């Protein structure tokens, strides 16, 4: 009995880490954008387009790597539209984000039906997990930490890399200055527009990776609206993580574990409406927003359009 319980716990923890991966990529990308002062509410639209582009790229080429490249490029293109609306036209960032979200949602469904019609369900071979020699055989720890697909490890590696870039380099100082005080950055000769464009597009590319992960790793197919509001949740997790890479990773792992728990409870036959089970991760996201938003210190210039004063 104890062995069965341990196996269930291992499966729960390993599944939670896998489910946290697309959230981690999307949230880290959103953190970059917000550090530059742009609240990118179009993440969900970028993710769903990344999921579609990744799938179509892998389906046509037969290569998962090309599929991810398609997802990255598509996410960046969608983000460039967001940057144009927010940075160049200086439109309301909420309205622009909703527009990009709805565009991604509708365009991905339209292009999928145009390519495959209705009723067909083409598949690609999902990216397989890899065993890390010498580590994957460690009791308990091995199956939990060292038996995942490569994107899981890339996501983990992104956390310290992003920490060093944002807080220990001149590039990171420039990014944070633009997000905290764009006028001061401008007086120092920093192009606020250029930095914000780059930040939003990098964030969009990472959202594209997150979307492609759903279609190319988790299921091997594309389904309309398959992101399931993960883009919106990623925005909430950036706040929960206090705009810090390590905090964001912790928030994503926590959400992934709750998501895995609701699947495990359903599989175990817990007597509760399945709708309640599906609501658990989103209830947690709402609770996070309610209890942490006022306690966080966001970048001072976030959500504010910058207009350069002419001399």
mmCIF file of C-alpha atoms in Angstrom:
data_model
loop_
_atom_site.group_PDB
_atom_site.id
_atom_site.type_symbol
_atom_site.label_atom_id
_atom_site.label_comp_id
_atom_site.label_asym_id
_atom_site.label_seq_id
_atom_site.Cartn_x
_atom_site.Cartn_y
_atom_site.Cartn_z
ATOM 1 C CA UNK A 1 0.000 0.000 0.000
ATOM 2 C CA UNK A 2 2.847 2.334 0.915
ATOM 3 C CA UNK A 3 4.518 1.670 -2.432
ATOM 4 C CA UNK A 4 1.310 2.581 -4.255
ATOM 5 C CA UNK A 5 1.023 5.805 -2.262
ATOM 6 C CA UNK A 6 4.631 6.723 -3.016
ATOM 7 C CA UNK A 7 4.072 6.043 -6.726
ATOM 8 C CA UNK A 8 1.016 8.300 -6.680
ATOM 9 C CA UNK A 9 2.998 11.081 -4.992
ATOM 10 C CA UNK A 10 5.839 10.727 -7.508
ATOM 11 C CA UNK A 11 3.396 10.912 -10.403
ATOM 12 C CA UNK A 12 1.677 13.942 -8.868
ATOM 13 C CA UNK A 13 4.931 15.850 -8.337
ATOM 14 C CA UNK A 14 6.364 14.968 -11.751
ATOM 15 C CA UNK A 15 3.110 15.900 -13.491
ATOM 16 C CA UNK A 16 2.971 19.176 -11.585
ATOM 17 C CA UNK A 17 6.441 20.142 -12.791
ATOM 18 C CA UNK A 18 5.477 19.334 -16.370
ATOM 19 C CA UNK A 19 2.238 21.310 -16.162
ATOM 20 C CA UNK A 20 4.116 24.296 -14.737
ATOM 21 C CA UNK A 21 6.472 24.517 -17.729
ATOM 22 C CA UNK A 22 4.250 26.437 -20.201
ATOM 23 C CA UNK A 23 3.258 28.783 -17.377
ATOM 24 C CA UNK A 24 6.915 29.350 -16.540
ATOM 25 C CA UNK A 25 7.864 30.323 -20.095
ATOM 26 C CA UNK A 26 4.844 32.615 -20.466
ATOM 27 C CA UNK A 27 5.319 34.227 -17.040
ATOM 28 C CA UNK A 28 9.055 34.825 -17.491
ATOM 29 C CA UNK A 29 8.339 36.432 -20.847
ATOM 30 C CA UNK A 30 5.637 38.595 -19.280
ATOM 31 C CA UNK A 31 8.072 39.600 -16.548
ATOM 32 C CA UNK A 32 10.485 40.942 -19.183
ATOM 33 C CA UNK A 33 7.709 42.942 -20.806
ATOM 34 C CA UNK A 34 6.453 44.353 -17.507
ATOM 35 C CA UNK A 35 9.973 45.231 -16.377
ATOM 36 C CA UNK A 36 10.077 47.496 -19.427
ATOM 37 C CA UNK A 37 6.774 49.087 -18.427
ATOM 38 C CA UNK A 38 4.398 47.281 -20.805
ATOM 39 C CA UNK A 39 1.597 45.203 -19.300
ATOM 40 C CA UNK A 40 1.088 42.644 -22.033
ATOM 41 C CA UNK A 41 -2.450 41.365 -21.659
ATOM 42 C CA UNK A 42 -2.217 39.711 -25.054
ATOM 43 C CA UNK A 43 -0.212 36.747 -23.709
ATOM 44 C CA UNK A 44 -3.163 34.373 -24.130
ATOM 45 C CA UNK A 45 -3.501 35.272 -27.817
ATOM 46 C CA UNK A 46 0.235 34.821 -28.367
ATOM 47 C CA UNK A 47 0.145 31.438 -26.663
ATOM 48 C CA UNK A 48 -2.739 30.073 -28.748
ATOM 49 C CA UNK A 49 -1.091 31.286 -31.952
ATOM 50 C CA UNK A 50 2.166 29.722 -30.791
ATOM 51 C CA UNK A 51 0.321 26.452 -30.178
ATOM 52 C CA UNK A 52 -1.142 26.512 -33.683
ATOM 53 C CA UNK A 53 2.057 27.625 -35.434
ATOM 54 C CA UNK A 54 4.134 25.085 -33.521
ATOM 55 C CA UNK A 55 1.762 22.290 -34.476
ATOM 56 C CA UNK A 56 1.520 23.251 -38.153
ATOM 57 C CA UNK A 57 5.300 23.680 -38.369
ATOM 58 C CA UNK A 58 5.963 20.268 -36.854
ATOM 59 C CA UNK A 59 3.187 18.625 -38.898
ATOM 60 C CA UNK A 60 4.486 19.945 -42.222
ATOM 61 C CA UNK A 61 8.196 19.427 -41.552
ATOM 62 C CA UNK A 62 8.009 16.349 -39.364
ATOM 63 C CA UNK A 63 10.462 18.051 -37.002
ATOM 64 C CA UNK A 64 9.569 19.166 -33.474
ATOM 65 C CA UNK A 65 12.404 21.717 -33.371
ATOM 66 C CA UNK A 66 11.065 23.454 -36.481
ATOM 67 C CA UNK A 67 7.655 23.447 -34.842
ATOM 68 C CA UNK A 68 9.028 25.296 -31.834
ATOM 69 C CA UNK A 69 10.792 27.773 -34.119
ATOM 70 C CA UNK A 70 7.443 28.429 -35.810
ATOM 71 C CA UNK A 71 5.897 29.005 -32.372
ATOM 72 C CA UNK A 72 8.672 31.391 -31.331
ATOM 73 C CA UNK A 73 8.439 33.410 -34.552
ATOM 74 C CA UNK A 74 4.647 33.611 -34.419
ATOM 75 C CA UNK A 75 4.668 34.709 -30.794
ATOM 76 C CA UNK A 76 7.177 37.434 -31.626
ATOM 77 C CA UNK A 77 5.097 38.636 -34.588
ATOM 78 C CA UNK A 78 1.967 38.833 -32.429
ATOM 79 C CA UNK A 79 3.983 40.691 -29.817
ATOM 80 C CA UNK A 80 5.218 43.190 -32.401
ATOM 81 C CA UNK A 81 1.576 44.047 -33.067
ATOM 82 C CA UNK A 82 1.059 44.507 -29.338
ATOM 83 C CA UNK A 83 4.134 46.737 -29.137
ATOM 84 C CA UNK A 84 2.937 48.789 -32.100
ATOM 85 C CA UNK A 85 -0.413 49.393 -30.416
ATOM 86 C CA UNK A 86 1.022 50.088 -26.975
ATOM 87 C CA UNK A 87 4.348 51.771 -27.651
ATOM 88 C CA UNK A 88 3.944 53.498 -31.005
ATOM 89 C CA UNK A 89 0.246 54.351 -31.024
ATOM 90 C CA UNK A 90 0.102 54.583 -27.213
ATOM 91 C CA UNK A 91 -3.338 53.005 -27.037
ATOM 92 C CA UNK A 92 -4.832 51.776 -23.777
ATOM 93 C CA UNK A 93 -2.850 48.667 -22.832
ATOM 94 C CA UNK A 94 -5.905 46.799 -21.574
ATOM 95 C CA UNK A 95 -7.820 47.392 -24.802
ATOM 96 C CA UNK A 96 -4.784 46.487 -26.937
ATOM 97 C CA UNK A 97 -4.233 43.295 -24.948
ATOM 98 C CA UNK A 98 -7.835 42.207 -25.344
ATOM 99 C CA UNK A 99 -7.623 42.903 -29.076
ATOM 100 C CA UNK A 100 -4.495 40.749 -29.483
ATOM 101 C CA UNK A 101 -6.058 37.985 -27.383
ATOM 102 C CA UNK A 102 -9.235 37.893 -29.469
ATOM 103 C CA UNK A 103 -7.222 38.081 -32.684
ATOM 104 C CA UNK A 104 -5.104 35.102 -31.676
ATOM 105 C CA UNK A 105 -8.131 33.127 -30.555
ATOM 106 C CA UNK A 106 -10.063 33.689 -33.767
ATOM 107 C CA UNK A 107 -7.136 33.557 -36.200
ATOM 108 C CA UNK A 108 -5.786 30.267 -34.846
ATOM 109 C CA UNK A 109 -9.209 28.610 -35.161
ATOM 110 C CA UNK A 110 -9.732 30.018 -38.654
ATOM 111 C CA UNK A 111 -6.315 28.935 -39.945
ATOM 112 C CA UNK A 112 -6.646 25.465 -38.417
ATOM 113 C CA UNK A 113 -10.011 24.895 -40.076
ATOM 114 C CA UNK A 114 -8.651 26.302 -43.322
ATOM 115 C CA UNK A 115 -5.745 23.852 -43.213
ATOM 116 C CA UNK A 116 -7.490 20.727 -41.939
ATOM 117 C CA UNK A 117 -11.217 21.332 -42.192
ATOM 118 C CA UNK A 118 -13.730 20.253 -39.577
ATOM 119 C CA UNK A 119 -13.826 16.760 -38.122
ATOM 120 C CA UNK A 120 -10.201 15.795 -38.772
ATOM 121 C CA UNK A 121 -7.708 15.547 -35.921
ATOM 122 C CA UNK A 122 -4.155 15.232 -37.287
ATOM 123 C CA UNK A 123 -1.438 14.433 -34.780
ATOM 124 C CA UNK A 124 2.288 14.820 -34.367
ATOM 125 C CA UNK A 125 4.513 12.667 -32.205
ATOM 126 C CA UNK A 126 4.897 14.542 -28.900
ATOM 127 C CA UNK A 127 8.358 15.402 -27.647
ATOM 128 C CA UNK A 128 9.476 12.531 -25.459
ATOM 129 C CA UNK A 129 10.909 12.676 -21.960
ATOM 130 C CA UNK A 130 14.586 11.917 -21.448
ATOM 131 C CA UNK A 131 16.303 10.069 -18.631
ATOM 132 C CA UNK A 132 19.374 11.805 -17.254
ATOM 133 C CA UNK A 133 21.993 9.076 -16.708
ATOM 134 C CA UNK A 134 23.066 8.685 -13.117
ATOM 135 C CA UNK A 135 20.224 10.840 -11.800
ATOM 136 C CA UNK A 136 16.962 9.410 -13.107
ATOM 137 C CA UNK A 137 17.537 6.164 -11.143
ATOM 138 C CA UNK A 138 17.774 7.909 -7.761
ATOM 139 C CA UNK A 139 14.860 6.686 -5.649
ATOM 140 C CA UNK A 140 11.966 9.155 -5.472
ATOM 141 C CA UNK A 141 14.046 12.177 -6.564
ATOM 142 C CA UNK A 142 15.011 10.689 -9.933
ATOM 143 C CA UNK A 143 11.495 10.149 -11.338
ATOM 144 C CA UNK A 144 10.348 13.519 -9.989
ATOM 145 C CA UNK A 145 13.197 15.750 -11.193
ATOM 146 C CA UNK A 146 15.173 13.892 -13.829
ATOM 147 C CA UNK A 147 12.653 12.285 -16.171
ATOM 148 C CA UNK A 148 11.196 15.185 -18.159
ATOM 149 C CA UNK A 149 11.281 16.545 -21.686
ATOM 150 C CA UNK A 150 14.127 18.977 -22.569
ATOM 151 C CA UNK A 151 11.869 22.057 -22.383
ATOM 152 C CA UNK A 152 11.363 21.506 -18.657
ATOM 153 C CA UNK A 153 15.115 21.785 -18.049
ATOM 154 C CA UNK A 154 15.433 24.746 -20.406
ATOM 155 C CA UNK A 155 12.697 26.504 -18.436
ATOM 156 C CA UNK A 156 14.523 25.856 -15.169
ATOM 157 C CA UNK A 157 17.776 27.138 -16.664
ATOM 158 C CA UNK A 158 16.032 30.308 -17.824
ATOM 159 C CA UNK A 159 15.348 31.319 -14.206
ATOM 160 C CA UNK A 160 18.969 31.936 -13.052
ATOM 161 C CA UNK A 161 19.929 33.236 -16.494
ATOM 162 C CA UNK A 162 17.135 35.794 -16.418
ATOM 163 C CA UNK A 163 18.002 36.729 -12.838
ATOM 164 C CA UNK A 164 21.599 37.487 -13.785
ATOM 165 C CA UNK A 165 20.597 39.431 -16.912
ATOM 166 C CA UNK A 166 17.944 41.562 -15.195
ATOM 167 C CA UNK A 167 19.734 42.304 -11.915
ATOM 168 C CA UNK A 168 23.454 41.946 -12.661
ATOM 169 C CA UNK A 169 24.041 43.374 -16.136
ATOM 170 C CA UNK A 170 23.866 46.720 -17.898
ATOM 171 C CA UNK A 171 21.120 45.356 -20.160
ATOM 172 C CA UNK A 172 19.024 44.553 -17.107
ATOM 173 C CA UNK A 173 19.668 47.977 -15.597
ATOM 174 C CA UNK A 174 18.516 49.593 -18.840
ATOM 175 C CA UNK A 175 15.389 47.431 -18.866
ATOM 176 C CA UNK A 176 14.512 48.278 -15.273
ATOM 177 C CA UNK A 177 15.178 51.979 -15.753
ATOM 178 C CA UNK A 178 12.792 52.098 -18.709
ATOM 179 C CA UNK A 179 10.142 50.340 -16.645
ATOM 180 C CA UNK A 180 10.610 52.437 -13.511
ATOM 181 C CA UNK A 181 11.295 55.878 -14.945
ATOM 182 C CA UNK A 182 11.138 56.109 -18.757
ATOM 183 C CA UNK A 183 11.790 59.866 -18.744
ATOM 184 C CA UNK A 184 15.004 59.413 -16.820
ATOM 185 C CA UNK A 185 16.023 56.660 -19.232
ATOM 186 C CA UNK A 186 15.337 59.012 -22.134
ATOM 187 C CA UNK A 187 17.500 61.752 -20.645
ATOM 188 C CA UNK A 188 20.335 59.209 -20.376
ATOM 189 C CA UNK A 189 20.140 58.556 -24.103
ATOM 190 C CA UNK A 190 18.237 55.270 -23.864
ATOM 191 C CA UNK A 191 15.601 54.693 -26.542
ATOM 192 C CA UNK A 192 12.481 53.876 -24.537
ATOM 193 C CA UNK A 193 10.627 52.805 -27.673
ATOM 194 C CA UNK A 194 13.374 50.412 -28.780
ATOM 195 C CA UNK A 195 13.757 48.809 -25.353
ATOM 196 C CA UNK A 196 10.011 48.324 -24.973
ATOM 197 C CA UNK A 197 9.700 46.823 -28.446
ATOM 198 C CA UNK A 198 12.495 44.340 -27.730
ATOM 199 C CA UNK A 199 11.076 43.452 -24.314
ATOM 200 C CA UNK A 200 7.549 42.850 -25.593
ATOM 201 C CA UNK A 201 8.784 40.806 -28.562
ATOM 202 C CA UNK A 202 11.023 38.643 -26.361
ATOM 203 C CA UNK A 203 8.073 38.102 -24.046
ATOM 204 C CA UNK A 204 5.903 37.204 -27.027
ATOM 205 C CA UNK A 205 8.485 34.730 -28.311
ATOM 206 C CA UNK A 206 8.493 33.021 -24.901
ATOM 207 C CA UNK A 207 4.693 32.961 -24.922
ATOM 208 C CA UNK A 208 4.963 31.280 -28.333
ATOM 209 C CA UNK A 209 7.203 28.614 -26.784
ATOM 210 C CA UNK A 210 4.639 28.134 -24.010
ATOM 211 C CA UNK A 211 1.855 27.655 -26.550
ATOM 212 C CA UNK A 212 3.905 25.299 -28.709
ATOM 213 C CA UNK A 213 4.647 23.253 -25.592
ATOM 214 C CA UNK A 214 0.949 22.552 -25.173
ATOM 215 C CA UNK A 215 0.492 21.204 -28.690
ATOM 216 C CA UNK A 216 3.880 19.562 -29.228
ATOM 217 C CA UNK A 217 4.674 18.103 -25.815
ATOM 218 C CA UNK A 218 1.538 17.747 -23.726
ATOM 219 C CA UNK A 219 -0.945 16.399 -26.291
ATOM 220 C CA UNK A 220 0.513 16.209 -29.828
ATOM 221 C CA UNK A 221 -2.543 17.865 -31.379
ATOM 222 C CA UNK A 222 -3.993 21.336 -31.743
ATOM 223 C CA UNK A 223 -7.380 22.101 -30.222
ATOM 224 C CA UNK A 224 -9.143 25.429 -30.464
ATOM 225 C CA UNK A 225 -8.738 27.480 -27.268
ATOM 226 C CA UNK A 226 -6.434 24.816 -25.845
ATOM 227 C CA UNK A 227 -4.522 27.352 -23.759
ATOM 228 C CA UNK A 228 -7.393 27.358 -21.260
ATOM 229 C CA UNK A 229 -6.649 30.866 -19.884
ATOM 230 C CA UNK A 230 -3.051 29.949 -19.037
ATOM 231 C CA UNK A 231 -1.896 33.250 -20.516
ATOM 232 C CA UNK A 232 -4.065 35.172 -18.065
ATOM 233 C CA UNK A 233 -2.889 32.985 -15.225
ATOM 234 C CA UNK A 234 0.739 33.656 -16.203
ATOM 235 C CA UNK A 235 0.088 37.389 -15.729
ATOM 236 C CA UNK A 236 -1.290 36.697 -12.244
ATOM 237 C CA UNK A 237 1.715 34.518 -11.395
ATOM 238 C CA UNK A 238 4.107 37.343 -12.311
ATOM 239 C CA UNK A 239 2.399 39.433 -9.632
ATOM 240 C CA UNK A 240 2.412 36.511 -7.181
ATOM 241 C CA UNK A 241 6.137 36.051 -7.834
ATOM 242 C CA UNK A 242 6.764 39.786 -7.218
ATOM 243 C CA UNK A 243 8.390 40.264 -10.621
ATOM 244 C CA UNK A 244 11.342 38.108 -9.511
ATOM 245 C CA UNK A 245 12.393 35.060 -11.589
ATOM 246 C CA UNK A 246 12.740 32.773 -8.571
ATOM 247 C CA UNK A 247 9.424 33.895 -7.111
ATOM 248 C CA UNK A 248 7.744 33.427 -10.479
ATOM 249 C CA UNK A 249 9.133 29.903 -10.779
ATOM 250 C CA UNK A 250 7.813 29.051 -7.317
ATOM 251 C CA UNK A 251 4.386 30.416 -8.222
ATOM 252 C CA UNK A 252 4.304 28.435 -11.474
ATOM 253 C CA UNK A 253 5.324 25.202 -9.746
ATOM 254 C CA UNK A 254 2.650 25.732 -7.091
ATOM 255 C CA UNK A 255 -0.009 26.276 -9.737
ATOM 256 C CA UNK A 256 1.238 23.247 -11.695
ATOM 257 C CA UNK A 257 0.941 21.097 -8.581
ATOM 258 C CA UNK A 258 -2.629 22.257 -7.958
ATOM 259 C CA UNK A 259 -3.457 21.540 -11.600
ATOM 260 C CA UNK A 260 -1.946 18.056 -11.314
ATOM 261 C CA UNK A 261 -3.830 17.488 -8.049
ATOM 262 C CA UNK A 262 -7.219 18.078 -9.650
ATOM 263 C CA UNK A 263 -6.394 15.493 -12.333
ATOM 264 C CA UNK A 264 -5.254 13.022 -9.660
ATOM 265 C CA UNK A 265 -8.400 13.536 -7.607
ATOM 266 C CA UNK A 266 -10.567 12.878 -10.649
ATOM 267 C CA UNK A 267 -8.562 9.763 -11.515
ATOM 268 C CA UNK A 268 -8.874 8.550 -7.928
ATOM 269 C CA UNK A 269 -12.650 8.764 -8.197
ATOM 270 C CA UNK A 270 -13.159 11.456 -5.578
ATOM 271 C CA UNK A 271 -16.877 12.058 -5.283
ATOM 272 C CA UNK A 272 -17.160 15.688 -6.341
ATOM 273 C CA UNK A 273 -18.448 17.384 -9.491
ATOM 274 C CA UNK A 274 -15.673 17.429 -12.068
ATOM 275 C CA UNK A 275 -16.414 21.096 -12.712
ATOM 276 C CA UNK A 276 -15.301 21.824 -9.148
ATOM 277 C CA UNK A 277 -12.066 19.931 -9.766
ATOM 278 C CA UNK A 278 -11.386 21.888 -12.937
ATOM 279 C CA UNK A 279 -11.981 25.131 -11.053
ATOM 280 C CA UNK A 280 -9.299 24.473 -8.408
ATOM 281 C CA UNK A 281 -6.319 26.036 -10.283
ATOM 282 C CA UNK A 282 -8.339 29.090 -11.275
ATOM 283 C CA UNK A 283 -9.701 29.559 -7.763
ATOM 284 C CA UNK A 284 -6.099 29.572 -6.575
ATOM 285 C CA UNK A 285 -5.179 32.193 -9.194
ATOM 286 C CA UNK A 286 -8.043 34.446 -8.039
ATOM 287 C CA UNK A 287 -7.003 34.008 -4.410
ATOM 288 C CA UNK A 288 -3.429 34.891 -5.304
ATOM 289 C CA UNK A 289 -4.532 38.092 -7.015
ATOM 290 C CA UNK A 290 -6.814 39.025 -4.113
ATOM 291 C CA UNK A 291 -4.277 38.520 -1.323
ATOM 292 C CA UNK A 292 -1.014 39.584 -2.942
ATOM 293 C CA UNK A 293 -1.722 42.414 -5.388
ATOM 294 C CA UNK A 294 -1.692 45.230 -2.826
ATOM 295 C CA UNK A 295 1.398 43.806 -1.150
ATOM 296 C CA UNK A 296 3.536 43.856 -4.263
ATOM 297 C CA UNK A 297 5.665 46.630 -5.669
ATOM 298 C CA UNK A 298 5.264 46.693 -9.399
ATOM 299 C CA UNK A 299 7.517 48.654 -11.773
ATOM 300 C CA UNK A 300 6.528 52.303 -11.392
ATOM 301 C CA UNK A 301 6.097 52.927 -15.109
ATOM 302 C CA UNK A 302 4.052 49.849 -15.907
ATOM 303 C CA UNK A 303 0.986 50.437 -18.035
ATOM 304 C CA UNK A 304 1.950 54.045 -18.739
ATOM 305 C CA UNK A 305 2.439 55.177 -22.320
ATOM 306 C CA UNK A 306 5.530 57.327 -22.754
ATOM 307 C CA UNK A 307 5.520 60.454 -24.883
ATOM 308 C CA UNK A 308 8.860 62.065 -25.484
ATOM 309 C CA UNK A 309 8.897 65.796 -24.926
ATOM 310 C CA UNK A 310 10.139 67.701 -27.948
ATOM 311 C CA UNK A 311 12.757 70.327 -27.269
#
